[in-house]
Amino acid sequence: MKLQISPIRIVKDHLTVWYEHGENVDIVMELKNLTFAKDSLQSISAFHVLDHFFEKEAIQALSNWHACLKKGGTAYVVVDDFEYISRKFVGGDIGIDYLNEHFSHPMYFTKDNLIRSLSAAGFIENEMRIWYADVTDMFRKNEYELIIAATKI
């Protein structure tokens, strides 16, 4: 089974899970504690979910997702790229009002701290892939996004 965690359908042929009902939501579930059987999911694509958790909650969610994935299954984690957003702000490309409206979260991610969070949840760094462009045959990458695909071994 392939799963996406998002309030809208982004990836074709994936079940959509979110914490509340919505037009495109197939399953309503607690996002930090998915109740799928251990080792049962082929992939999880999480779109801007971890940004809305605090650090311990993010690691809890990633640990749960790791447990739900089959061996060889992949978690695609999409978050706002704090380094990119910071450069845009410091460079004057975006103002404080835009920053507060679009990128105000309890947690911010860089490549390094997202890798650390994934590692703390049980993923192996050598099995992580950073996407600098669209994820082939799945979804498009926005310039402000950081995407890491982590495979469970």
mmCIF file of C-alpha atoms in Angstrom:
data_model
loop_
_atom_site.group_PDB
_atom_site.id
_atom_site.type_symbol
_atom_site.label_atom_id
_atom_site.label_comp_id
_atom_site.label_asym_id
_atom_site.label_seq_id
_atom_site.Cartn_x
_atom_site.Cartn_y
_atom_site.Cartn_z
ATOM 1 C CA MET A 1 0.000 0.000 0.000
ATOM 2 C CA LYS A 2 1.229 3.491 -0.877
ATOM 3 C CA LEU A 3 0.281 6.359 1.361
ATOM 4 C CA GLN A 4 0.458 10.131 1.251
ATOM 5 C CA ILE A 5 0.040 12.333 4.292
ATOM 6 C CA SER A 6 -1.589 15.521 3.099
ATOM 7 C CA PRO A 7 -5.005 17.217 3.157
ATOM 8 C CA ILE A 8 -5.072 17.145 -0.665
ATOM 9 C CA ARG A 9 -4.347 14.436 -3.218
ATOM 10 C CA ILE A 10 -0.878 15.047 -4.656
ATOM 11 C CA VAL A 11 0.336 11.612 -5.740
ATOM 12 C CA LYS A 12 -1.860 9.481 -7.990
ATOM 13 C CA ASP A 13 -2.649 5.951 -6.813
ATOM 14 C CA HIS A 14 -1.814 6.697 -3.149
ATOM 15 C CA LEU A 15 -4.237 6.624 -0.243
ATOM 16 C CA THR A 16 -4.508 10.054 1.354
ATOM 17 C CA VAL A 17 -4.308 10.227 5.148
ATOM 18 C CA TRP A 18 -4.951 13.367 7.171
ATOM 19 C CA TYR A 19 -5.923 14.233 10.737
ATOM 20 C CA GLU A 20 -9.372 15.528 9.761
ATOM 21 C CA HIS A 21 -11.968 14.852 7.087
ATOM 22 C CA GLY A 22 -11.617 16.539 3.723
ATOM 23 C CA GLU A 23 -12.723 16.169 0.127
ATOM 24 C CA ASN A 24 -9.560 14.299 -0.905
ATOM 25 C CA VAL A 25 -8.954 12.462 2.384
ATOM 26 C CA ASP A 26 -9.389 8.681 2.286
ATOM 27 C CA ILE A 27 -8.466 7.900 5.900
ATOM 28 C CA VAL A 28 -8.574 10.077 9.025
ATOM 29 C CA MET A 29 -5.811 9.156 11.450
ATOM 30 C CA GLU A 30 -3.414 10.618 14.026
ATOM 31 C CA LEU A 31 -0.385 11.570 11.895
ATOM 32 C CA LYS A 32 2.216 10.955 14.609
ATOM 33 C CA ASN A 33 0.823 7.489 15.297
ATOM 34 C CA LEU A 34 -0.385 5.792 12.122
ATOM 35 C CA THR A 35 -2.238 2.600 13.020
ATOM 36 C CA PHE A 36 -1.215 0.547 10.001
ATOM 37 C CA ALA A 37 0.321 -2.853 10.708
ATOM 38 C CA LYS A 38 4.060 -2.982 11.249
ATOM 39 C CA ASP A 39 5.995 -3.571 8.005
ATOM 40 C CA SER A 40 2.877 -3.101 5.860
ATOM 41 C CA LEU A 41 3.424 0.031 3.730
ATOM 42 C CA GLN A 42 5.386 0.258 0.489
ATOM 43 C CA SER A 43 5.818 4.033 0.694
ATOM 44 C CA ILE A 44 4.830 7.086 2.683
ATOM 45 C CA SER A 45 4.948 10.558 1.161
ATOM 46 C CA ALA A 46 4.596 13.249 3.842
ATOM 47 C CA PHE A 47 3.987 16.760 2.546
ATOM 48 C CA HIS A 48 4.816 19.574 4.997
ATOM 49 C CA VAL A 49 3.770 17.546 8.018
ATOM 50 C CA LEU A 50 6.936 17.569 10.115
ATOM 51 C CA ASP A 51 7.184 21.387 9.930
ATOM 52 C CA HIS A 52 4.089 21.534 12.150
ATOM 53 C CA PHE A 53 5.500 19.355 14.937
ATOM 54 C CA PHE A 54 8.039 20.093 17.628
ATOM 55 C CA GLU A 55 11.291 18.113 17.485
ATOM 56 C CA LYS A 56 10.257 15.230 19.777
ATOM 57 C CA GLU A 57 6.923 14.919 17.959
ATOM 58 C CA ALA A 58 8.674 14.874 14.584
ATOM 59 C CA ILE A 59 10.970 12.050 15.683
ATOM 60 C CA GLN A 60 7.981 10.195 17.175
ATOM 61 C CA ALA A 61 6.136 10.488 13.846
ATOM 62 C CA LEU A 62 9.177 9.395 11.822
ATOM 63 C CA SER A 63 9.736 6.417 14.148
ATOM 64 C CA ASN A 64 6.116 5.371 13.690
ATOM 65 C CA TRP A 65 6.328 5.755 9.911
ATOM 66 C CA HIS A 66 9.567 3.736 9.893
ATOM 67 C CA ALA A 67 7.801 0.931 11.770
ATOM 68 C CA CYS A 68 4.873 0.944 9.307
ATOM 69 C CA LEU A 69 7.135 0.659 6.254
ATOM 70 C CA LYS A 70 8.065 -2.715 4.785
ATOM 71 C CA LYS A 71 11.749 -3.535 4.394
ATOM 72 C CA GLY A 72 12.754 -1.719 1.209
ATOM 73 C CA GLY A 73 9.878 0.758 1.664
ATOM 74 C CA THR A 74 10.577 4.469 1.297
ATOM 75 C CA ALA A 75 9.480 7.563 3.207
ATOM 76 C CA TYR A 76 9.472 10.710 1.072
ATOM 77 C CA VAL A 77 9.675 13.629 3.495
ATOM 78 C CA VAL A 78 8.893 17.088 2.139
ATOM 79 C CA VAL A 79 9.508 20.109 4.383
ATOM 80 C CA ASP A 80 10.252 23.791 3.948
ATOM 81 C CA ASP A 81 13.988 24.321 3.338
ATOM 82 C CA PHE A 82 15.025 26.754 6.072
ATOM 83 C CA GLU A 83 18.348 27.606 4.416
ATOM 84 C CA TYR A 84 16.609 28.572 1.161
ATOM 85 C CA ILE A 85 13.928 30.609 2.942
ATOM 86 C CA SER A 86 16.520 32.361 5.122
ATOM 87 C CA ARG A 87 18.588 33.347 2.078
ATOM 88 C CA LYS A 88 15.452 34.740 0.399
ATOM 89 C CA PHE A 89 14.620 36.753 3.520
ATOM 90 C CA VAL A 90 18.141 38.094 4.137
ATOM 91 C CA GLY A 91 18.516 38.866 0.427
ATOM 92 C CA GLY A 92 15.318 40.930 0.465
ATOM 93 C CA ASP A 93 13.380 38.646 -1.899
ATOM 94 C CA ILE A 94 10.689 38.042 0.732
ATOM 95 C CA GLY A 95 9.582 40.300 3.567
ATOM 96 C CA ILE A 96 8.749 39.530 7.163
ATOM 97 C CA ASP A 97 4.988 39.538 6.527
ATOM 98 C CA TYR A 98 5.339 36.951 3.755
ATOM 99 C CA LEU A 99 7.689 34.890 5.924
ATOM 100 C CA ASN A 100 5.250 34.924 8.843
ATOM 101 C CA GLU A 101 2.259 34.110 6.653
ATOM 102 C CA HIS A 102 3.794 31.253 4.646
ATOM 103 C CA PHE A 103 6.641 29.798 6.687
ATOM 104 C CA SER A 104 5.737 30.146 10.369
ATOM 105 C CA HIS A 105 6.206 26.716 11.995
ATOM 106 C CA PRO A 106 7.238 25.255 15.334
ATOM 107 C CA MET A 107 10.183 23.487 13.663
ATOM 108 C CA TYR A 108 12.462 24.373 10.771
ATOM 109 C CA PHE A 109 14.570 21.964 8.749
ATOM 110 C CA THR A 110 17.903 22.047 7.027
ATOM 111 C CA LYS A 111 19.358 19.067 5.233
ATOM 112 C CA ASP A 112 21.501 18.238 8.263
ATOM 113 C CA ASN A 113 18.831 18.310 10.956
ATOM 114 C CA LEU A 114 16.334 16.423 8.773
ATOM 115 C CA ILE A 115 18.949 13.694 8.259
ATOM 116 C CA ARG A 116 19.550 13.644 12.049
ATOM 117 C CA SER A 117 15.801 13.328 12.718
ATOM 118 C CA LEU A 118 15.436 10.512 10.180
ATOM 119 C CA SER A 119 18.453 8.743 11.691
ATOM 120 C CA ALA A 120 17.037 9.104 15.218
ATOM 121 C CA ALA A 121 13.859 7.413 13.943
ATOM 122 C CA GLY A 122 15.728 4.358 12.634
ATOM 123 C CA PHE A 123 16.546 5.258 9.039
ATOM 124 C CA ILE A 124 20.152 4.781 7.896
ATOM 125 C CA GLU A 125 21.898 7.825 6.404
ATOM 126 C CA ASN A 126 23.445 5.769 3.576
ATOM 127 C CA GLU A 127 19.886 4.862 2.525
ATOM 128 C CA MET A 128 18.759 8.510 2.197
ATOM 129 C CA ARG A 129 18.523 10.397 -1.072
ATOM 130 C CA ILE A 130 18.155 14.163 -1.367
ATOM 131 C CA TRP A 131 15.972 15.298 -4.265
ATOM 132 C CA TYR A 132 16.996 18.549 -5.951
ATOM 133 C CA ALA A 133 14.295 18.282 -8.626
ATOM 134 C CA ASP A 134 10.880 16.669 -9.090
ATOM 135 C CA VAL A 135 10.472 13.177 -7.666
ATOM 136 C CA THR A 136 10.188 11.172 -10.867
ATOM 137 C CA ASP A 137 6.668 9.936 -11.674
ATOM 138 C CA MET A 138 5.343 11.114 -8.301
ATOM 139 C CA PHE A 139 5.300 14.842 -7.565
ATOM 140 C CA ARG A 140 6.891 18.188 -8.351
ATOM 141 C CA LYS A 141 9.412 19.912 -6.089
ATOM 142 C CA ASN A 142 8.908 23.584 -5.279
ATOM 143 C CA GLU A 143 12.069 25.694 -5.031
ATOM 144 C CA TYR A 144 11.535 26.324 -1.290
ATOM 145 C CA GLU A 145 11.200 22.614 -0.461
ATOM 146 C CA LEU A 146 13.672 20.128 0.930
ATOM 147 C CA ILE A 147 12.917 16.506 0.002
ATOM 148 C CA ILE A 148 14.669 13.482 1.411
ATOM 149 C CA ALA A 149 13.699 9.923 0.495
ATOM 150 C CA ALA A 150 14.709 7.456 3.213
ATOM 151 C CA THR A 151 14.518 3.708 2.542
ATOM 152 C CA LYS A 152 14.018 1.201 5.356
ATOM 153 C CA ILE A 153 16.567 -1.605 5.329
#
